[in-house]
PDB file of N, CA, C and O in Angstrom:
ATOM      1  N   MET A  77     106.824 266.444 192.823  1.00 72.00           N
ATOM      2  CA  MET A  77     105.980 267.390 193.530  1.00 72.00           C
ATOM      3  C   MET A  77     104.903 267.419 193.036  1.00 72.00           C
ATOM      4  O   MET A  77     104.200 267.826 193.506  1.00 72.00           O
ATOM      5  N   ILE A  78     104.666 267.374 191.309  1.00 77.00           N
ATOM      6  CA  ILE A  78     103.650 267.306 191.019  1.00 77.00           C
ATOM      7  C   ILE A  78     102.432 266.618 191.780  1.00 77.00           C
ATOM      8  O   ILE A  78     101.391 267.061 191.974  1.00 77.00           O
ATOM      9  N   ARG A  79     102.713 265.350 191.867  1.00 80.00           N
ATOM     10  CA  ARG A  79     101.978 264.407 192.585  1.00 80.00           C
ATOM     11  C   ARG A  79     101.809 264.753 193.847  1.00 80.00           C
ATOM     12  O   ARG A  79     100.367 264.771 193.889  1.00 80.00           O
ATOM     13  N   LEU A  80     102.890 265.327 194.754  1.00 82.00           N
ATOM     14  CA  LEU A  80     101.991 266.222 196.046  1.00 82.00           C
ATOM     15  C   LEU A  80     100.972 267.016 196.041  1.00 82.00           C
ATOM     16  O   LEU A  80     100.319 266.968 196.430  1.00 82.00           O
ATOM     17  N   LEU A  81     100.957 268.101 195.107  1.00 84.00           N
ATOM     18  CA  LEU A  81     100.424 269.398 194.971  1.00 84.00           C
ATOM     19  C   LEU A  81      98.969 268.101 194.166  1.00 84.00           C
ATOM     20  O   LEU A  81      97.786 269.116 194.674  1.00 84.00           O
ATOM     21  N   LEU A  82      99.001 267.587 193.181  1.00 84.00           N
ATOM     22  CA  LEU A  82      97.644 266.824 192.343  1.00 84.00           C
ATOM     23  C   LEU A  82      96.814 266.279 193.581  1.00 84.00           C
ATOM     24  O   LEU A  82      95.875 266.225 193.935  1.00 84.00           O
ATOM     25  N   GLY A  83      97.628 265.524 194.773  1.00 85.00           N
ATOM     26  CA  GLY A  83      97.391 265.011 195.674  1.00 85.00           C
ATOM     27  C   GLY A  83      96.368 265.638 196.753  1.00 85.00           C
ATOM     28  O   GLY A  83      95.355 265.171 197.150  1.00 85.00           O
ATOM     29  N   GLY A  84      97.207 266.765 196.997  1.00 84.00           N
ATOM     30  CA  GLY A  84      96.675 267.665 197.850  1.00 84.00           C
ATOM     31  C   GLY A  84      95.121 268.247 198.127  1.00 84.00           C
ATOM     32  O   GLY A  84      93.932 267.964 198.396  1.00 84.00           O
ATOM     33  N   ALA A  85      95.316 268.595 196.336  1.00 84.00           N
ATOM     34  CA  ALA A  85      94.493 269.506 195.678  1.00 84.00           C
ATOM     35  C   ALA A  85      93.191 268.281 195.886  1.00 84.00           C
ATOM     36  O   ALA A  85      92.214 269.087 196.021  1.00 84.00           O
ATOM     37  N   ILE A  86      93.046 266.959 195.834  1.00 83.00           N
ATOM     38  CA  ILE A  86      92.208 265.946 195.224  1.00 83.00           C
ATOM     39  C   ILE A  86      91.809 265.523 196.773  1.00 83.00           C
ATOM     40  O   ILE A  86      90.666 265.908 197.004  1.00 83.00           O
ATOM     41  N   GLY A  87      92.633 265.392 197.545  1.00 78.00           N
ATOM     42  CA  GLY A  87      92.211 265.219 199.362  1.00 78.00           C
ATOM     43  C   GLY A  87      91.621 266.307 199.695  1.00 78.00           C
ATOM     44  O   GLY A  87      90.324 266.253 200.737  1.00 78.00           O
ATOM     45  N   TYR A  88      92.217 268.111 198.880  1.00 79.00           N
ATOM     46  CA  TYR A  88      91.156 268.746 200.110  1.00 79.00           C
ATOM     47  C   TYR A  88      89.848 268.480 199.755  1.00 79.00           C
ATOM     48  O   TYR A  88      89.085 269.249 200.124  1.00 79.00           O
ATOM     49  N   VAL A  89      89.592 269.030 198.122  1.00 78.00           N
ATOM     50  CA  VAL A  89      88.330 268.717 197.535  1.00 78.00           C
ATOM     51  C   VAL A  89      87.396 267.931 198.301  1.00 78.00           C
ATOM     52  O   VAL A  89      86.008 267.701 198.663  1.00 78.00           O
ATOM     53  N   LEU A  90      87.697 265.941 197.877  1.00 75.00           N
ATOM     54  CA  LEU A  90      86.867 265.437 198.358  1.00 75.00           C
ATOM     55  C   LEU A  90      86.720 265.582 200.591  1.00 75.00           C
ATOM     56  O   LEU A  90      85.915 264.863 200.486  1.00 75.00           O
ATOM     57  N   GLY A  91      87.626 265.837 201.014  1.00 68.00           N
ATOM     58  CA  GLY A  91      87.717 265.614 202.070  1.00 68.00           C
ATOM     59  C   GLY A  91      86.821 267.110 202.536  1.00 68.00           C
ATOM     60  O   GLY A  91      86.344 267.215 203.935  1.00 68.00           O
ATOM     61  N   SER A  92      87.100 268.374 201.817  1.00 72.00           N
ATOM     62  CA  SER A  92      85.744 269.775 202.973  1.00 72.00           C
ATOM     63  C   SER A  92      84.142 268.872 202.440  1.00 72.00           C
ATOM     64  O   SER A  92      83.296 269.440 202.879  1.00 72.00           O
ATOM     65  N   ARG A  93      84.438 268.047 201.079  1.00 69.00           N
ATOM     66  CA  ARG A  93      82.493 267.356 200.850  1.00 69.00           C
ATOM     67  C   ARG A  93      82.267 266.989 201.942  1.00 69.00           C
ATOM     68  O   ARG A  93      81.451 266.635 201.981  1.00 69.00           O
ATOM     69  N   ALA A  94      83.330 265.919 202.127  1.00 69.00           N
ATOM     70  CA  ALA A  94      82.691 264.454 203.341  1.00 69.00           C
ATOM     71  C   ALA A  94      83.097 265.136 204.498  1.00 69.00           C
ATOM     72  O   ALA A  94      82.743 263.972 205.698  1.00 69.00           O
ATOM     73  N   GLY A  95      83.594 266.244 205.210  1.00 77.00           N
ATOM     74  CA  GLY A  95      83.651 266.332 206.284  1.00 77.00           C
ATOM     75  C   GLY A  95      85.493 265.993 206.944  1.00 77.00           C
ATOM     76  O   GLY A  95      86.128 265.539 205.939  1.00 77.00           O
ATOM     77  N   ARG A  96      85.533 266.110 208.189  1.00 78.00           N
ATOM     78  CA  ARG A  96      87.051 266.017 208.330  1.00 78.00           C
ATOM     79  C   ARG A  96      87.281 265.049 208.314  1.00 78.00           C
ATOM     80  O   ARG A  96      88.735 264.738 208.462  1.00 78.00           O
ATOM     81  N   GLU A  97      86.877 264.036 208.979  1.00 82.00           N
ATOM     82  CA  GLU A  97      86.917 262.665 209.156  1.00 82.00           C
ATOM     83  C   GLU A  97      87.035 261.827 208.250  1.00 82.00           C
ATOM     84  O   GLU A  97      88.741 261.353 207.681  1.00 82.00           O
ATOM     85  N   ARG A  98      86.478 262.776 207.249  1.00 78.00           N
ATOM     86  CA  ARG A  98      86.860 261.594 205.547  1.00 78.00           C
ATOM     87  C   ARG A  98      88.448 262.036 204.851  1.00 78.00           C
ATOM     88  O   ARG A  98      89.066 261.562 204.723  1.00 78.00           O
ATOM     89  N   TYR A  99      88.745 263.868 205.209  1.00 75.00           N
ATOM     90  CA  TYR A  99      89.858 264.570 205.022  1.00 75.00           C
ATOM     91  C   TYR A  99      91.050 263.786 205.826  1.00 75.00           C
ATOM     92  O   TYR A  99      91.958 263.243 204.740  1.00 75.00           O
ATOM     93  N   GLU A 100      91.159 263.201 206.546  1.00 84.00           N
ATOM     94  CA  GLU A 100      92.082 262.678 207.858  1.00 84.00           C
ATOM     95  C   GLU A 100      92.151 261.395 206.781  1.00 84.00           C
ATOM     96  O   GLU A 100      93.349 261.187 206.979  1.00 84.00           O
ATOM     97  N   GLN A 101      91.056 260.430 206.262  1.00 85.00           N
ATOM     98  CA  GLN A 101      91.421 259.530 205.934  1.00 85.00           C
ATOM     99  C   GLN A 101      91.728 259.381 204.840  1.00 85.00           C
ATOM    100  O   GLN A 101      92.754 258.485 204.371  1.00 85.00           O
ATOM    101  N   ILE A 102      91.368 260.311 204.015  1.00 80.00           N
ATOM    102  CA  ILE A 102      92.490 260.354 202.506  1.00 80.00           C
ATOM    103  C   ILE A 102      93.813 260.790 202.085  1.00 80.00           C
ATOM    104  O   ILE A 102      94.192 259.731 201.549  1.00 80.00           O
ATOM    105  N   LYS A 103      93.921 261.910 203.705  1.00 85.00           N
ATOM    106  CA  LYS A 103      94.999 262.111 203.803  1.00 85.00           C
ATOM    107  C   LYS A 103      95.885 260.608 204.269  1.00 85.00           C
ATOM    108  O   LYS A 103      97.144 260.724 203.468  1.00 85.00           O
ATOM    109  N   ARG A 104      95.852 260.383 204.434  1.00 92.00           N
ATOM    110  CA  ARG A 104      96.351 259.083 205.278  1.00 92.00           C
ATOM    111  C   ARG A 104      96.608 257.943 204.444  1.00 92.00           C
ATOM    112  O   ARG A 104      97.721 257.389 204.077  1.00 92.00           O
ATOM    113  N   TRP A 105      95.687 257.953 203.527  1.00 90.00           N
ATOM    114  CA  TRP A 105      95.700 256.613 202.175  1.00 90.00           C
ATOM    115  C   TRP A 105      96.859 257.460 200.907  1.00 90.00           C
ATOM    116  O   TRP A 105      97.495 256.834 200.931  1.00 90.00           O
ATOM    117  N   SER A 106      96.878 258.960 200.971  1.00 86.00           N
ATOM    118  CA  SER A 106      97.616 258.994 200.156  1.00 86.00           C
ATOM    119  C   SER A 106      99.065 259.295 200.448  1.00 86.00           C
ATOM    120  O   SER A 106      99.550 259.143 199.615  1.00 86.00           O
ATOM    121  N   ALA A 107      99.127 259.738 201.674  1.00 89.00           N
ATOM    122  CA  ALA A 107     100.524 259.275 202.307  1.00 89.00           C
ATOM    123  C   ALA A 107     101.190 258.431 202.077  1.00 89.00           C
ATOM    124  O   ALA A 107     102.142 257.722 201.482  1.00 89.00           O
ATOM    125  N   ARG A 108     100.207 257.156 202.084  1.00 90.00           N
ATOM    126  CA  ARG A 108     100.744 255.670 202.446  1.00 90.00           C
ATOM    127  C   ARG A 108     100.919 255.166 200.891  1.00 90.00           C
ATOM    128  O   ARG A 108     102.183 254.235 200.473  1.00 90.00           O
ATOM    129  N   ALA A 109      99.968 255.911 199.650  1.00 88.00           N
ATOM    130  CA  ALA A 109     100.002 255.262 198.132  1.00 88.00           C
ATOM    131  C   ALA A 109     101.519 256.593 197.610  1.00 88.00           C
ATOM    132  O   ALA A 109     101.987 255.648 197.517  1.00 88.00           O
ATOM    133  N   VAL A 110     101.772 257.080 197.928  1.00 86.00           N
ATOM    134  CA  VAL A 110     102.980 258.319 198.003  1.00 86.00           C
ATOM    135  C   VAL A 110     104.491 257.678 198.171  1.00 86.00           C
ATOM    136  O   VAL A 110     105.490 257.494 197.695  1.00 86.00           O
ATOM    137  N   ASP A 111     104.284 257.059 199.699  1.00 89.00           N
ATOM    138  CA  ASP A 111     105.552 255.692 199.794  1.00 89.00           C
ATOM    139  C   ASP A 111     105.620 254.500 199.698  1.00 89.00           C
ATOM    140  O   ASP A 111     106.655 254.083 199.665  1.00 89.00           O
ATOM    141  N   HIS A 112     104.359 254.489 199.136  1.00 89.00           N
ATOM    142  CA  HIS A 112     104.541 252.823 198.649  1.00 89.00           C
ATOM    143  C   HIS A 112     105.537 252.647 197.591  1.00 89.00           C
ATOM    144  O   HIS A 112     106.144 253.648 196.375  1.00 89.00           O
ATOM    145  N   PRO A 113     106.384 251.579 197.389  1.00 91.00           N
ATOM    146  CA  PRO A 113     107.769 251.046 196.730  1.00 91.00           C
ATOM    147  C   PRO A 113     107.868 251.550 195.265  1.00 91.00           C
ATOM    148  O   PRO A 113     108.242 251.712 194.677  1.00 91.00           O
ATOM    149  N   ALA A 114     106.177 250.878 194.589  1.00 89.00           N
ATOM    150  CA  ALA A 114     106.542 250.897 193.255  1.00 89.00           C
ATOM    151  C   ALA A 114     105.693 252.252 192.649  1.00 89.00           C
ATOM    152  O   ALA A 114     106.350 252.608 192.011  1.00 89.00           O
ATOM    153  N   VAL A 115     105.041 253.188 193.989  1.00 86.00           N
ATOM    154  CA  VAL A 115     104.971 254.480 193.267  1.00 86.00           C
ATOM    155  C   VAL A 115     106.577 255.340 193.568  1.00 86.00           C
ATOM    156  O   VAL A 115     106.987 256.131 192.274  1.00 86.00           O
ATOM    157  N   GLN A 116     107.142 255.107 194.161  1.00 88.00           N
ATOM    158  CA  GLN A 116     109.273 255.713 194.594  1.00 88.00           C
ATOM    159  C   GLN A 116     109.119 255.053 192.647  1.00 88.00           C
ATOM    160  O   GLN A 116     110.350 255.723 192.042  1.00 88.00           O
ATOM    161  N   GLY A 117     109.144 253.790 192.205  1.00 90.00           N
ATOM    162  CA  GLY A 117     110.112 253.466 191.143  1.00 90.00           C
ATOM    163  C   GLY A 117     109.492 253.979 189.822  1.00 90.00           C
ATOM    164  O   GLY A 117     110.489 254.584 189.177  1.00 90.00           O
ATOM    165  N   ALA A 118     107.843 254.336 190.165  1.00 88.00           N
ATOM    166  CA  ALA A 118     107.735 254.585 189.162  1.00 88.00           C
ATOM    167  C   ALA A 118     108.431 256.343 189.094  1.00 88.00           C
ATOM    168  O   ALA A 118     108.646 256.813 188.113  1.00 88.00           O
ATOM    169  N   ALA A 119     108.342 256.334 190.270  1.00 87.00           N
ATOM    170  CA  ALA A 119     108.657 258.874 190.281  1.00 87.00           C
ATOM    171  C   ALA A 119     109.832 258.300 189.801  1.00 87.00           C
ATOM    172  O   ALA A 119     110.668 259.522 188.716  1.00 87.00           O
ATOM    173  N   GLY A 120     110.684 257.103 189.904  1.00 89.00           N
ATOM    174  CA  GLY A 120     112.266 258.009 189.809  1.00 89.00           C
ATOM    175  C   GLY A 120     112.315 256.973 188.225  1.00 89.00           C
ATOM    176  O   GLY A 120     113.303 258.296 187.746  1.00 89.00           O
ATOM    177  N   VAL A 121     111.635 256.723 187.732  1.00 91.00           N
ATOM    178  CA  VAL A 121     111.278 256.365 186.312  1.00 91.00           C
ATOM    179  C   VAL A 121     111.323 257.360 185.149  1.00 91.00           C
ATOM    180  O   VAL A 121     111.969 258.050 184.265  1.00 91.00           O
ATOM    181  N   PHE A 122     110.424 258.199 185.769  1.00 89.00           N
ATOM    182  CA  PHE A 122     109.538 259.225 185.128  1.00 89.00           C
ATOM    183  C   PHE A 122     111.343 260.579 185.039  1.00 89.00           C
ATOM    184  O   PHE A 122     110.739 261.071 184.150  1.00 89.00           O
ATOM    185  N   ARG A 123     111.564 260.846 186.600  1.00 90.00           N
ATOM    186  CA  ARG A 123     112.415 261.743 186.593  1.00 90.00           C
ATOM    187  C   ARG A 123     113.022 261.228 185.899  1.00 90.00           C
ATOM    188  O   ARG A 123     113.964 262.330 185.174  1.00 90.00           O
ATOM    189  N   ALA A 124     114.185 260.641 185.582  1.00 91.00           N
ATOM    190  CA  ALA A 124     114.943 259.543 184.742  1.00 91.00           C
ATOM    191  C   ALA A 124     114.424 260.195 183.225  1.00 91.00           C
ATOM    192  O   ALA A 124     115.221 260.745 182.437  1.00 91.00           O
ATOM    193  N   LYS A 125     113.780 259.706 183.018  1.00 91.00           N
ATOM    194  CA  LYS A 125     113.207 260.311 181.328  1.00 91.00           C
ATOM    195  C   LYS A 125     112.638 261.365 181.242  1.00 91.00           C
ATOM    196  O   LYS A 125     113.425 262.147 180.132  1.00 91.00           O
ATOM    197  N   ALA A 126     112.203 262.103 182.119  1.00 89.00           N
ATOM    198  CA  ALA A 126     112.134 264.297 182.246  1.00 89.00           C
ATOM    199  C   ALA A 126     113.424 264.793 182.275  1.00 89.00           C
ATOM    200  O   ALA A 126     113.397 265.477 181.258  1.00 89.00           O
ATOM    201  N   GLY A 127     114.350 263.774 182.587  1.00 88.00           N
ATOM    202  CA  GLY A 127     116.016 264.481 182.495  1.00 88.00           C
ATOM    203  C   GLY A 127     116.491 264.221 181.114  1.00 88.00           C
ATOM    204  O   GLY A 127     116.839 265.318 180.957  1.00 88.00           O
ATOM    205  N   GLU A 128     116.412 263.386 180.639  1.00 88.00           N
ATOM    206  CA  GLU A 128     116.576 262.957 179.423  1.00 88.00           C
ATOM    207  C   GLU A 128     116.241 263.645 178.318  1.00 88.00           C
ATOM    208  O   GLU A 128     116.751 264.295 177.422  1.00 88.00           O
ATOM    209  N   LEU A 129     114.898 263.982 178.273  1.00 87.00           N
ATOM    210  CA  LEU A 129     114.260 264.909 177.662  1.00 87.00           C
ATOM    211  C   LEU A 129     114.268 266.088 177.713  1.00 87.00           C
ATOM    212  O   LEU A 129     114.520 267.517 176.860  1.00 87.00           O
ATOM    213  N   LEU A 130     114.691 266.934 178.794  1.00 86.00           N
ATOM    214  CA  LEU A 130     115.118 268.046 178.780  1.00 86.00           C
ATOM    215  C   LEU A 130     116.843 268.356 178.750  1.00 86.00           C
ATOM    216  O   LEU A 130     116.843 269.656 177.867  1.00 86.00           O
ATOM    217  N   HIS A 131     117.726 267.309 178.378  1.00 85.00           N
ATOM    218  CA  HIS A 131     118.992 267.699 177.956  1.00 85.00           C
ATOM    219  C   HIS A 131     118.786 267.335 176.338  1.00 85.00           C
ATOM    220  O   HIS A 131     119.643 267.342 175.942  1.00 85.00           O
ATOM    221  N   ARG A 132     117.809 267.352 175.609  1.00 76.00           N
ATOM    222  CA  ARG A 132     118.061 266.959 174.283  1.00 76.00           C
ATOM    223  C   ARG A 132     117.570 268.471 173.554  1.00 76.00           C
ATOM    224  O   ARG A 132     117.191 269.120 174.236  1.00 76.00           O
TER     225      ARG A 132
END
């Protein structure tokens, strides 16, 4: 969830400065990055570690 918000905020700021076309390009790139298997795996590891810390 945090990644999504952070990516959206960065995309918004960069897109607003560079124009709509660049914003759409950044949005597509960030969507591909979030859907990448390596990112998904890292997110799973992060969730597991965070869950362990919260239960302590």
